[in-house]
Amino acid sequence: MGFREELRAWLEASCPSSMRTPMAAGQEVWGGRRRTFPSEDAKLWFERCVERGYTVPSWPVEYGGAGLSPDDAKIFAEELKRIGARLPLVSFGIWMLGPVLLELASETQKREHLPKIARGEIRWCQGYSEPGAGSDLASLSTRARREGDDYVVDGAKVWTSHADHADWMFCLVRTDADGPKHEGISFLLIDMASPGISVRPIPLISGSSPFCETRFDGVRVPAANLVGREGGGWQIAKRLLEHERTIISVMRDAAPEETETLPQQFLRAGSPAGLRDRVIQAELDFLCNRLTLERNRAAPGVASSMFKLYGTELNKRRKELRVLLAGTGGLEWNTAAKEWLRSRANSIEGGTSEIQLNIIAKRVLGLPD
Amino acid sequence: MSSRFVDSPEQAELARGARAFVERRIPVAALRGVRARPADDRIDRALWRECAQLGWAGILVGEGDGGAGLGMIEAGLVAEQLGRTLAPTPFLSTAIIGGTLVPSPALAGGDQLVALALDETPFFDARASCETIIRDRGVIGAKRNVLDGPAADRVIVRTQDALAIVDARGPGVTITALDRVDSRSVADLRFDRAPVIDTLSLDHLDRAITRATAALAAEMLGGADAVFATTLAYLKERRQFGVPIGSFQALKHRAAQIFCELELTRSIVRAALAALDANAPDAEPLVSAAKARASDTYLLATAEAIQMHGGIGVTDELDIGLYYKRAMAASMLFGDAAYHRDRFARVAGY
């Protein structure tokens, strides 16, 4: 029996029917020590996938994956999509840290951290931005000084999504303040239960948010938690950002179908003539963007920066149109209003649109600094 | 499903060969050459026979009629290369429209040129009412903006009742070649009881126009791509204030934006061509989306090329101006961006 047939049979027997429906916001399973499940079925589906390594199907078996070949991984994705199966587990560990650890971490670190990500036992957050280091991330100043077998960390991180629910943080720290700024950065894994860490949620213009500010006050981190070499963190950080940009664009592409399309909302609103051109342009651009994602999958080459840039700018336009098409009804604190306000951050988080333009200009077009 | 975006080895070879031929045999200098000639003499028939030898004139014509029997993806690949150098050939009029409506060995061999006489106003509208009629086996009416009209042997005339085929050099046909900014071969035509050689049902018209629109979008993509490459090279080489001007964010960000627009255009153009070959139900809106996007991108890339080149950008010595003029003319041909955006929405019911 081929892999596809075998997988189909397993999915038929193992994926509860309620897990084959579009996932509403807040229904995701994020894992972690304090993991919760929106339903019994979600828990069952999660556990069955963990058992087979299907939370991270293409990771090697020894790190908690299913060890699928690229071809089989493609079949896996197709079969899940075919029945509309939900992702059993979502996490920054799977999307961002895991791929980087697989590529760059020591064997001990891989065996320590990857299986816990795969099994949803540890939830990770990302410690990158700081109050004084946003787009100029490499100027970060959270300090880690070596004391015996530990690093002692002092400083603050912002926009650490879900830090209040996370067990561990992958964190960029400055281990050398004297040399060139890119060369004094290290990539450190920090247990959020360590003494000296405090977390404060940050309310946004769209209301409550997963974002937090995280402070470090003399936090001791074992030196064994350094990934790569001391001072070599920037290369790892950039690699991880590529995964982040890709996942942002893929997530947007895979987002559940909107229950009402933009043209449908336009018609329901009584076809306001002044908005028609903007609706058409948004639809057309949406189509072009989707086709470009498809083309890139068939023949990779288009920069992840382009998808980050275009996808987020387009999303802002679409969310704004949703509110405009709702009239004053769009000003009440409903989903459309919140999504509109939240979308303003899309072109800031994960590297601003202006930074993406810099990256395209430099790496794709070869324009000088 | 995703293979619609990947060239087969044969298609890749076709595109490579076409690009090499166009660069060697029909560089932009060829357009400058025909521009220096009278408006009624801007198609080089010997050159078109060479193109026919490569299979381009009969690219859509069945092999039984001496053609290559290929599809719209292949036609688009050739059109894209022709667009890169603004090559003055009757590819759209003869190979695409003629090849669709009146395929023949003479057409495929490059010996017969065909033009479609459609517009009666300065604005393209495939659905517009039509004053031109057939009476007593003769065409009576006036048509504007006929692409390759000055060089055509046969004219396909859209009349109220049918598509009428007439002899362009026969009695009752008056051809007034237009000297336009884009130097393309275009004419206004008058028909005064021009004898009808044959007629075709109006049902065939949409297919021919849709195919030509898709091929034109590919041609425009090629032009936009070529002009952007020129601009990018200039941004790296031109120095002001002691540094390459491409180091300024005010310019590099716009260059990156154009790059993105080109990538999106490439995707939609290819999807439209593939949809036509597959007879996909969404082919019509995809073609409209491709033409709208190609028009916007071509005008953006050429206008920005002028601005980023500064003063020399507006001189006739540089080719950029030729691309800019072509971009405007091509965007109007078979309907501009606004026309196709509207059509895209109408097909979807809003």
XYZ file of C-alpha atoms in Angstrom:
719
model
C 0.000 0.000 0.000
C 1.389 3.414 -0.946
C 1.880 6.180 1.579
C -1.114 8.130 0.328
C -3.500 5.189 0.739
C -2.091 4.308 4.136
C -2.367 7.935 5.261
C -5.918 8.201 3.998
C -6.931 5.167 5.976
C -5.245 6.524 9.090
C -6.852 9.955 8.677
C -10.242 8.349 8.159
C -9.872 6.453 11.418
C -8.050 9.105 13.444
C -9.212 12.600 12.518
C -12.438 13.430 14.402
C -15.095 14.985 12.192
C -15.147 18.186 14.254
C -11.447 18.579 13.408
C -12.333 18.695 9.705
C -14.069 22.041 9.944
C -12.580 25.524 9.492
C -10.859 26.697 12.638
C -12.213 29.839 14.260
C -9.842 32.282 15.934
C -8.789 31.026 19.353
C -9.361 27.361 18.474
C -5.677 26.633 17.875
C -3.727 24.202 20.021
C -0.490 25.927 21.022
C 0.890 23.303 23.399
C 3.161 24.028 26.351
C 3.348 23.007 29.991
C 0.061 24.776 30.622
C -1.512 23.570 27.383
C -5.245 23.745 26.998
C -7.560 22.342 24.353
C -10.691 23.943 22.953
C -12.417 20.532 22.876
C -11.968 16.836 23.630
C -11.700 16.169 19.895
C -8.876 18.689 19.580
C -7.020 16.891 22.367
C -7.596 13.507 20.772
C -6.468 14.722 17.338
C -3.381 16.322 18.899
C -2.423 13.163 20.782
C -2.901 10.907 17.792
C -0.722 13.142 15.628
C 1.978 13.410 18.298
C 2.125 9.626 18.480
C 2.953 9.418 14.768
C 5.180 12.486 14.549
C 2.560 14.209 12.395
C 2.784 17.525 14.234
C 6.114 17.965 12.384
C 5.833 15.425 9.557
C 9.098 16.216 7.798
C 11.325 16.306 10.896
C 13.506 13.230 11.504
C 11.959 10.521 13.663
C 14.648 10.824 16.349
C 13.546 14.430 16.976
C 9.848 13.656 17.210
C 8.898 13.953 13.559
C 7.587 11.404 11.093
C 10.695 11.549 8.911
C 8.679 12.068 5.730
C 10.542 12.651 2.469
C 9.744 15.917 0.668
C 7.438 13.994 -1.677
C 5.621 12.283 1.164
C 5.401 15.567 3.076
C 3.684 17.058 0.045
C 1.247 14.143 -0.025
C 0.679 14.640 3.709
C -0.188 18.310 3.195
C -2.453 17.462 0.261
C -4.338 14.791 2.168
C -4.884 17.019 5.190
C -6.083 19.785 2.939
C -8.346 17.366 1.064
C -10.373 16.566 4.174
C -10.000 20.086 5.590
C -8.150 18.797 8.651
C -7.042 21.355 11.222
C -3.417 21.654 12.210
C -3.111 19.508 15.359
C -0.552 21.890 16.868
C 0.653 25.374 15.987
C 3.688 27.010 17.529
C 6.678 29.253 17.033
C 8.750 26.207 17.926
C 7.472 24.334 14.892
C 7.553 27.260 12.485
C 10.649 29.193 13.465
C 12.922 27.701 16.104
C 12.704 24.061 15.045
C 13.972 24.525 11.465
C 16.866 26.629 12.751
C 17.813 24.142 15.460
C 17.700 21.317 12.913
C 20.137 23.229 10.765
C 22.448 24.880 13.267
C 22.164 23.497 16.807
C 24.360 20.910 18.543
C 23.198 17.300 18.721
C 22.574 17.658 22.465
C 20.414 20.731 21.921
C 18.439 19.056 19.145
C 17.720 16.012 21.309
C 16.795 18.227 24.249
C 14.466 20.676 22.534
C 13.097 19.324 19.245
C 11.072 16.376 20.626
C 9.430 18.669 23.193
C 8.403 21.035 20.413
C 7.101 18.132 18.333
C 5.077 16.754 21.263
C 3.739 20.185 22.193
C 5.261 19.963 25.664
C 7.164 23.220 25.536
C 5.827 26.446 24.086
C 8.345 28.967 22.765
C 8.272 32.716 22.336
C 10.538 34.991 20.346
C 12.791 37.542 22.061
C 13.961 39.783 19.252
C 12.712 43.398 19.294
C 13.555 45.755 22.122
C 12.263 49.176 23.149
C 15.379 50.653 21.534
C 15.818 48.168 18.677
C 12.983 47.707 16.202
C 13.849 47.828 12.514
C 17.478 48.322 13.554
C 17.341 44.994 15.322
C 21.116 44.528 15.365
C 21.466 47.477 17.730
C 19.813 45.436 20.463
C 21.206 45.989 23.952
C 19.864 43.205 26.184
C 23.128 42.237 27.805
C 24.400 38.709 28.557
C 27.680 38.607 30.449
C 29.502 35.393 31.174
C 29.854 34.346 34.835
C 31.278 30.868 35.271
C 29.009 28.332 33.587
C 26.180 30.848 33.190
C 25.276 33.931 31.295
C 23.640 36.696 33.331
C 21.005 38.501 31.287
C 19.754 42.062 31.855
C 17.476 44.082 29.597
C 14.025 44.089 27.988
C 12.258 42.616 24.969
C 9.025 43.863 23.390
C 6.468 42.298 21.063
C 7.216 38.894 22.562
C 3.983 37.265 21.361
C 2.404 34.943 23.918
C 5.307 35.433 26.347
C 2.721 35.174 29.131
C 1.906 31.617 27.987
C 5.377 30.562 26.874
C 7.704 28.155 28.687
C 10.911 29.110 26.919
C 12.191 31.995 24.832
C 14.679 32.007 21.969
C 16.402 35.273 22.543
C 18.951 37.556 20.914
C 21.391 38.983 23.448
C 24.471 41.161 23.277
C 27.562 39.307 24.464
C 30.024 41.873 23.158
C 29.310 45.609 23.253
C 32.662 46.743 21.852
C 32.993 45.285 18.346
C 30.792 45.773 15.248
C 27.144 45.547 16.308
C 26.304 42.481 14.161
C 29.189 40.493 15.631
C 28.422 40.934 19.315
C 25.056 39.164 19.204
C 24.391 35.645 20.483
C 21.395 33.307 20.241
C 20.350 32.097 23.674
C 17.599 29.733 24.838
C 16.042 30.917 28.105
C 13.670 29.101 30.465
C 10.871 31.566 31.237
C 10.581 30.084 34.735
C 14.029 31.474 35.616
C 14.108 33.955 38.521
C 14.332 37.608 37.400
C 11.960 37.405 34.402
C 8.789 39.498 34.412
C 6.136 39.643 31.703
C 3.557 42.367 31.049
C 0.892 42.165 28.298
C 0.605 45.138 25.892
C -2.918 46.296 24.888
C -3.090 47.407 21.239
C -5.319 49.819 19.305
C -7.331 46.708 18.388
C -7.851 45.747 22.043
C -6.139 43.007 24.010
C -3.299 41.265 22.234
C -0.874 38.361 22.561
C 2.012 40.842 22.700
C 4.030 41.313 25.854
C 6.959 43.180 27.221
C 9.480 40.900 28.921
C 12.081 42.192 31.384
C 15.273 40.431 32.471
C 16.820 41.350 35.773
C 19.993 39.371 36.490
C 18.580 36.202 34.932
C 21.017 33.262 35.038
C 21.069 31.100 31.893
C 23.326 28.031 31.569
C 26.008 28.634 28.938
C 25.017 25.273 27.398
C 21.897 27.061 26.120
C 23.920 29.076 23.620
C 23.099 28.025 20.039
C 26.032 28.251 17.658
C 29.068 30.181 18.805
C 29.177 33.247 21.026
C 28.924 36.277 18.755
C 27.454 34.172 15.927
C 23.812 34.901 16.751
C 23.054 37.322 13.958
C 23.361 34.712 11.192
C 21.018 32.418 13.129
C 18.633 35.304 13.745
C 18.416 36.105 10.033
C 17.857 32.481 9.106
C 15.001 32.339 11.570
C 13.495 35.536 10.173
C 13.355 33.921 6.733
C 11.283 31.112 8.226
C 9.113 33.701 9.951
C 8.449 35.642 6.739
C 7.649 32.446 4.880
C 5.246 31.296 7.559
C 3.529 34.697 7.680
C 2.865 34.509 3.949
C 1.887 30.843 4.014
C -0.450 31.385 6.974
C -2.123 34.221 5.146
C -2.477 32.000 2.096
C -3.877 29.127 4.126
C -6.161 31.291 6.264
C -9.668 29.855 6.391
C -11.887 30.989 3.552
C -13.698 34.151 4.486
C -17.348 33.361 5.014
C -18.295 36.302 2.825
C -16.093 37.440 -0.047
C -15.344 41.110 -0.559
C -17.582 41.289 -3.669
C -20.398 39.602 -1.731
C -20.088 42.190 1.009
C -20.017 44.915 -1.636
C -23.291 43.646 -3.108
C -24.876 43.296 0.346
C -23.866 46.877 1.075
C -25.939 47.956 -1.942
C -23.018 48.286 -4.377
C -21.722 51.703 -3.261
C -20.364 53.034 -6.559
C -17.512 54.941 -4.996
C -16.005 51.788 -3.534
C -16.351 49.495 -6.543
C -12.953 50.263 -8.080
C -11.224 49.675 -4.768
C -13.009 46.361 -4.279
C -12.065 45.244 -7.794
C -8.444 46.258 -7.349
C -8.241 44.441 -4.029
C -9.746 41.306 -5.582
C -7.433 41.480 -8.547
C -4.361 41.951 -6.388
C -5.491 39.126 -4.121
C -5.723 36.855 -7.165
C -2.304 37.907 -8.465
C -0.728 37.374 -5.056
C -2.280 33.927 -4.697
C -1.082 32.925 -8.168
C 2.412 34.176 -7.382
C 2.497 32.057 -4.231
C 1.442 29.095 -6.340
C 4.066 29.889 -8.968
C 6.712 30.145 -6.278
C 5.792 26.729 -4.935
C 6.097 25.265 -8.432
C 9.335 27.077 -9.212
C 10.836 28.628 -6.058
C 12.761 31.841 -6.480
C 10.583 34.742 -5.481
C 11.881 36.286 -2.277
C 10.010 35.702 0.973
C 10.357 39.470 1.482
C 8.121 40.105 -1.478
C 5.325 37.977 -0.061
C 5.680 39.559 3.358
C 5.539 43.024 1.810
C 2.737 42.462 -0.631
C 0.615 40.168 1.507
C 0.538 42.516 4.464
C -0.027 45.698 2.474
C -2.866 43.993 0.630
C -4.380 42.703 3.860
C -4.461 46.232 5.277
C -6.360 47.457 2.240
C -8.837 44.598 2.423
C -9.554 45.010 6.131
C -10.083 48.728 5.647
C -12.522 48.008 2.819
C -14.421 45.603 5.077
C -15.032 48.447 7.513
C -15.900 50.965 4.804
C -18.397 48.505 3.322
C -19.985 48.082 6.755
C -20.510 51.845 7.108
C -20.866 53.104 10.660
C -21.624 49.508 11.653
C -17.926 48.927 11.057
C -17.106 51.247 13.963
C -18.575 48.975 16.608
C -16.165 46.636 18.425
C -16.902 43.697 16.184
C -14.584 41.283 14.423
C -14.265 43.433 11.299
C -13.277 46.491 13.312
C -10.748 44.558 15.371
C -9.232 42.919 12.300
C -8.988 46.279 10.588
C -7.134 47.831 13.507
C -4.996 44.752 14.034
C -4.000 44.710 10.358
C -2.131 47.981 10.775
C 0.556 46.003 12.572
C 0.923 43.469 9.742
C 3.308 45.688 7.817
C 5.339 46.449 10.960
C 5.748 43.074 12.689
C 8.231 40.590 11.257
C 10.126 43.432 9.573
C 8.411 46.600 8.332
C 7.451 47.031 4.707
C 10.300 49.510 4.371
C 12.762 46.904 5.638
C 11.352 44.367 3.158
C 11.902 46.884 0.364
C 15.497 47.299 1.530
C 15.968 43.531 1.483
C 14.498 43.135 -2.004
C 16.608 46.025 -3.286
C 19.775 44.581 -1.838
C 19.439 40.812 -2.172
C 17.238 40.461 -5.248
C 18.081 43.539 -7.270
C 21.689 43.936 -6.121
C 21.342 47.642 -5.430
C 24.104 49.145 -3.270
C 23.690 50.168 0.396
C -2.221 21.869 -10.879
C 0.858 23.931 -10.205
C 2.575 22.806 -13.374
C 0.822 25.625 -15.227
C 3.669 27.850 -14.056
C 6.565 25.693 -15.192
C 7.787 25.642 -18.794
C 8.187 22.247 -20.403
C 11.672 21.680 -21.891
C 10.187 22.424 -25.331
C 8.622 25.668 -24.117
C 11.829 26.766 -22.431
C 13.731 26.067 -25.643
C 11.160 28.004 -27.667
C 11.504 31.017 -25.357
C 15.323 30.890 -25.437
C 15.395 30.617 -29.223
C 12.850 33.410 -29.636
C 14.777 35.704 -27.338
C 18.049 35.078 -29.151
C 16.446 35.656 -32.555
C 14.673 38.833 -31.457
C 17.806 40.289 -29.879
C 19.876 39.549 -32.974
C 17.404 40.182 -35.762
C 14.768 42.589 -34.351
C 16.480 44.785 -31.732
C 14.925 48.114 -30.742
C 16.855 49.630 -33.633
C 14.360 47.877 -35.929
C 11.549 50.023 -34.524
C 13.668 53.123 -34.993
C 14.169 51.952 -38.576
C 10.473 51.623 -39.385
C 9.741 54.870 -37.555
C 11.869 56.670 -40.142
C 9.673 55.287 -42.915
C 6.184 56.472 -43.964
C 3.294 55.352 -41.778
C 1.995 53.008 -44.488
C 5.303 51.135 -44.726
C 6.160 49.956 -41.243
C 5.934 46.182 -41.597
C 8.948 44.355 -42.998
C 7.450 41.437 -44.939
C 10.787 39.722 -45.495
C 11.412 39.791 -41.754
C 7.944 38.349 -41.104
C 8.713 35.459 -43.488
C 11.808 34.760 -41.402
C 9.597 34.725 -38.305
C 7.257 32.351 -40.162
C 10.212 30.017 -40.772
C 10.520 29.796 -36.987
C 6.873 28.789 -36.811
C 5.593 32.051 -35.329
C 3.157 33.114 -38.054
C 1.401 29.768 -37.838
C 1.971 29.192 -34.151
C -1.772 28.611 -33.528
C -2.486 27.172 -36.982
C -2.973 23.419 -37.148
C -0.254 21.306 -38.655
C -2.604 20.312 -41.469
C -2.626 23.961 -42.576
C 1.129 24.264 -42.405
C 1.154 25.685 -38.882
C 2.964 24.716 -35.685
C -0.238 23.661 -33.912
C 0.908 25.097 -30.576
C -1.084 26.787 -27.821
C -1.401 30.139 -26.104
C 1.388 29.466 -23.597
C 3.791 29.115 -26.525
C 2.283 32.134 -28.283
C 2.690 34.103 -25.059
C 6.336 33.120 -24.743
C 7.011 34.424 -28.271
C 4.961 37.592 -27.685
C 6.923 38.268 -24.495
C 10.218 38.153 -26.389
C 8.839 40.360 -29.168
C 7.749 42.818 -26.499
C 11.243 43.010 -25.040
C 12.506 44.870 -28.105
C 9.208 46.420 -29.278
C 9.636 44.288 -32.405
C 7.505 45.702 -35.250
C 5.927 42.476 -36.501
C 2.277 41.599 -37.248
C 2.297 38.858 -34.595
C -0.911 39.910 -32.798
C -2.911 40.715 -35.912
C -1.813 37.883 -38.155
C -0.513 35.054 -35.963
C -3.023 35.385 -33.113
C -6.196 36.913 -34.571
C -5.670 35.687 -38.147
C -4.403 32.323 -36.935
C -7.572 31.945 -34.859
C -10.155 33.182 -37.378
C -8.705 32.481 -40.840
C -5.898 29.920 -40.541
C -4.301 28.974 -43.841
C -0.998 27.773 -45.301
C -0.423 31.257 -46.767
C -0.855 32.840 -43.336
C 1.344 30.261 -41.636
C 4.002 30.730 -44.304
C 4.193 34.453 -43.644
C 2.838 35.314 -47.081
C -0.545 36.615 -46.004
C -1.050 39.393 -43.443
C -4.394 39.797 -41.714
C -5.931 42.701 -39.792
C -9.047 42.905 -37.610
C -11.230 45.991 -38.170
C -13.298 46.372 -34.994
C -13.295 49.798 -33.320
C -15.549 52.581 -34.549
C -14.739 55.007 -31.736
C -11.479 55.952 -30.026
C -12.445 53.611 -27.182
C -12.258 49.845 -27.423
C -15.428 48.027 -26.472
C -15.979 44.479 -27.640
C -19.697 44.848 -26.885
C -20.222 48.251 -28.496
C -22.919 48.654 -31.098
C -21.663 48.635 -34.647
C -22.662 50.790 -37.607
C -20.823 48.818 -40.240
C -23.109 46.667 -42.386
C -23.059 44.212 -45.250
C -25.327 45.127 -48.173
C -25.473 43.219 -51.434
C -22.306 41.272 -50.552
C -20.447 44.532 -49.949
C -19.167 46.057 -46.680
C -20.170 49.648 -45.896
C -18.736 51.495 -42.923
C -15.695 53.014 -41.256
C -13.268 51.494 -38.769
C -10.618 53.081 -36.634
C -7.416 52.003 -35.046
C -6.892 48.872 -37.176
C -3.670 47.204 -36.043
C -1.390 46.407 -38.997
C -4.106 47.743 -41.309
C -1.564 49.460 -43.611
C 0.169 46.164 -44.404
C -2.741 43.711 -44.406
C -3.719 41.544 -47.339
C -7.002 40.461 -45.793
C -9.190 42.453 -43.425
C -11.651 40.815 -41.055
C -14.411 43.398 -40.575
C -16.813 43.261 -37.676
C -20.224 44.151 -39.120
C -23.694 44.078 -37.570
C -24.381 40.562 -38.763
C -21.089 38.791 -39.274
C -17.356 38.972 -39.532
C -16.722 39.844 -43.187
C -13.463 38.939 -44.894
C -12.438 41.448 -47.542
C -9.421 41.960 -49.763
C -7.490 44.891 -48.302
C -6.215 45.841 -51.746
C -9.501 45.299 -53.493
C -12.068 47.866 -54.615
C -14.015 49.869 -52.052
C -11.303 49.821 -49.358
C -9.573 53.062 -48.385
C -6.659 52.739 -45.977
C -5.387 55.811 -44.133
C -2.208 54.958 -42.266
C -1.830 56.802 -38.936
C 1.415 58.334 -37.773
C 1.151 57.631 -34.063
C 3.506 58.282 -31.168
C 4.173 54.562 -30.766
C 5.159 54.135 -34.450
C 3.115 50.967 -34.644
C 1.521 50.100 -37.958
C -2.095 51.282 -37.545
C -4.723 52.629 -39.969
C -8.245 53.973 -40.242
C -10.221 52.033 -42.841
C -13.247 53.017 -44.952
C -15.361 50.444 -46.720
C -17.548 51.508 -49.599
C -19.209 48.354 -50.927
C -16.001 46.391 -50.459
C -16.762 42.896 -51.857
C -17.154 40.205 -49.202
C -14.929 37.194 -49.897
C -16.313 35.163 -47.031
C -18.112 35.577 -43.729
C -17.689 34.104 -40.270
C -20.176 34.007 -37.425
C -19.781 36.785 -34.844
C -19.544 33.988 -32.283
C -15.873 33.581 -33.179
C -14.963 37.162 -32.351
C -14.694 36.880 -28.567
C -12.273 33.986 -28.755
C -9.990 35.837 -31.141
C -10.019 39.018 -29.076
C -9.479 37.160 -25.814
C -6.490 35.325 -27.260
C -5.036 38.530 -28.694
C -5.566 40.308 -25.371
C -3.690 37.574 -23.515
C -0.841 37.593 -26.047
C -0.691 41.375 -25.809
C -0.457 41.154 -22.018
C 2.536 38.827 -22.491
C 4.078 41.274 -24.961
C 3.628 44.062 -22.409
C 5.210 41.953 -19.689
C 8.260 41.496 -21.910
C 8.505 45.228 -22.524
C 8.114 46.113 -18.857
C 10.708 43.515 -17.890
C 13.223 44.831 -20.426
C 12.787 48.464 -19.454
C 13.123 47.587 -15.772
C 16.414 45.770 -16.452
C 17.702 48.902 -18.169
C 16.597 51.060 -15.254
C 18.179 48.760 -12.702
C 21.511 48.851 -14.536
C 21.363 52.638 -14.608
C 20.627 52.848 -10.856
C 23.852 50.929 -10.239
C 26.018 52.859 -12.649
C 24.871 56.488 -12.427
C 26.617 58.399 -9.635
C 25.491 61.615 -7.950
C 26.640 63.086 -4.639
C 29.573 60.683 -4.925
C 27.507 57.468 -4.712
C 25.424 55.287 -7.059
C 21.900 56.709 -7.140
C 20.559 53.187 -6.520
C 21.806 53.512 -2.937
C 19.108 56.107 -2.203
C 16.015 54.664 -0.557
C 13.835 57.099 -2.477
C 14.825 55.184 -5.619
C 15.622 51.670 -4.401
C 12.268 51.285 -2.688
C 10.474 52.206 -5.878
C 12.665 49.778 -7.813
C 11.693 47.042 -5.351
C 8.012 47.942 -5.793
C 8.314 47.651 -9.566
C 10.014 44.295 -9.130
C 7.028 43.075 -7.090
C 4.554 44.364 -9.667
C 6.468 42.544 -12.398
C 6.379 39.276 -10.460
C 2.627 39.571 -9.905
C 2.129 40.421 -13.569
C 4.194 37.431 -14.637
C 1.965 35.154 -12.559
C -1.365 36.449 -13.813
C -0.251 36.571 -17.455
C 0.951 32.998 -17.302
C -2.207 31.864 -15.505
C -4.361 33.528 -18.173
C -2.468 31.888 -21.044
C -2.629 28.488 -19.360
C -6.348 28.913 -18.681
C -6.962 29.561 -22.377
C -5.069 26.425 -23.340
C -7.033 24.426 -20.769
C -10.382 25.936 -21.839
C -10.818 26.767 -18.152
C -14.137 28.353 -17.169
C -12.320 31.300 -15.541
C -10.195 32.071 -18.596
C -12.098 35.274 -19.471
C -11.711 37.000 -16.076
C -8.101 35.831 -15.867
C -7.337 37.398 -19.239
C -8.985 40.629 -18.140
C -7.043 40.570 -14.897
C -3.834 39.967 -16.859
C -4.485 42.831 -19.267
C -5.415 45.246 -16.463
C -2.344 44.313 -14.462
C -0.008 44.339 -17.484
C -1.244 47.801 -18.466
C -0.676 49.228 -15.004
C 2.715 47.590 -14.634
C 3.982 48.613 -18.063
C 2.979 52.239 -17.538
C 4.497 52.240 -14.051
C 7.771 50.632 -15.144
C 8.216 52.972 -18.106
C 7.173 56.171 -16.320
C 9.515 55.324 -13.462
C 12.260 54.491 -15.960
C 12.034 58.017 -17.323
C 12.040 59.613 -13.878
C 14.928 57.522 -12.591
C 17.035 58.298 -15.656
C 16.559 62.007 -15.062
C 17.130 64.404 -17.947
C 18.380 61.828 -20.432
C 15.208 59.841 -19.738
C 13.196 62.299 -21.804
C 15.629 62.381 -24.717
C 14.840 60.540 -27.926
C 18.332 59.073 -27.913
C 17.381 56.622 -25.180
C 14.977 53.789 -25.954
C 12.968 54.338 -22.796
C 10.682 56.840 -24.486
C 9.835 54.253 -27.135
C 8.767 51.841 -24.388
C 6.740 54.522 -22.631
C 4.838 55.338 -25.811
C 4.278 51.650 -26.521
C 3.031 51.159 -22.956
C 0.315 53.764 -23.415
C -0.708 52.516 -26.860
C -0.690 48.877 -25.777
C -2.725 49.644 -22.671
C -5.470 51.080 -24.892
C -5.332 48.236 -27.403
C -8.156 45.715 -26.745
C -9.261 47.742 -23.720
C -7.365 49.675 -21.067
C -6.920 48.772 -17.409
C -10.185 50.410 -16.330
C -12.106 48.557 -19.053
C -10.687 45.208 -18.009
C -11.108 45.802 -14.284
C -14.750 46.522 -14.960
C -15.043 43.382 -17.074
C -13.288 41.322 -14.404
C -15.923 42.416 -11.884
C -18.907 42.069 -14.221
C -18.035 38.458 -15.004
C -18.013 37.842 -11.241
C -21.416 39.512 -10.902
C -20.644 42.818 -9.234
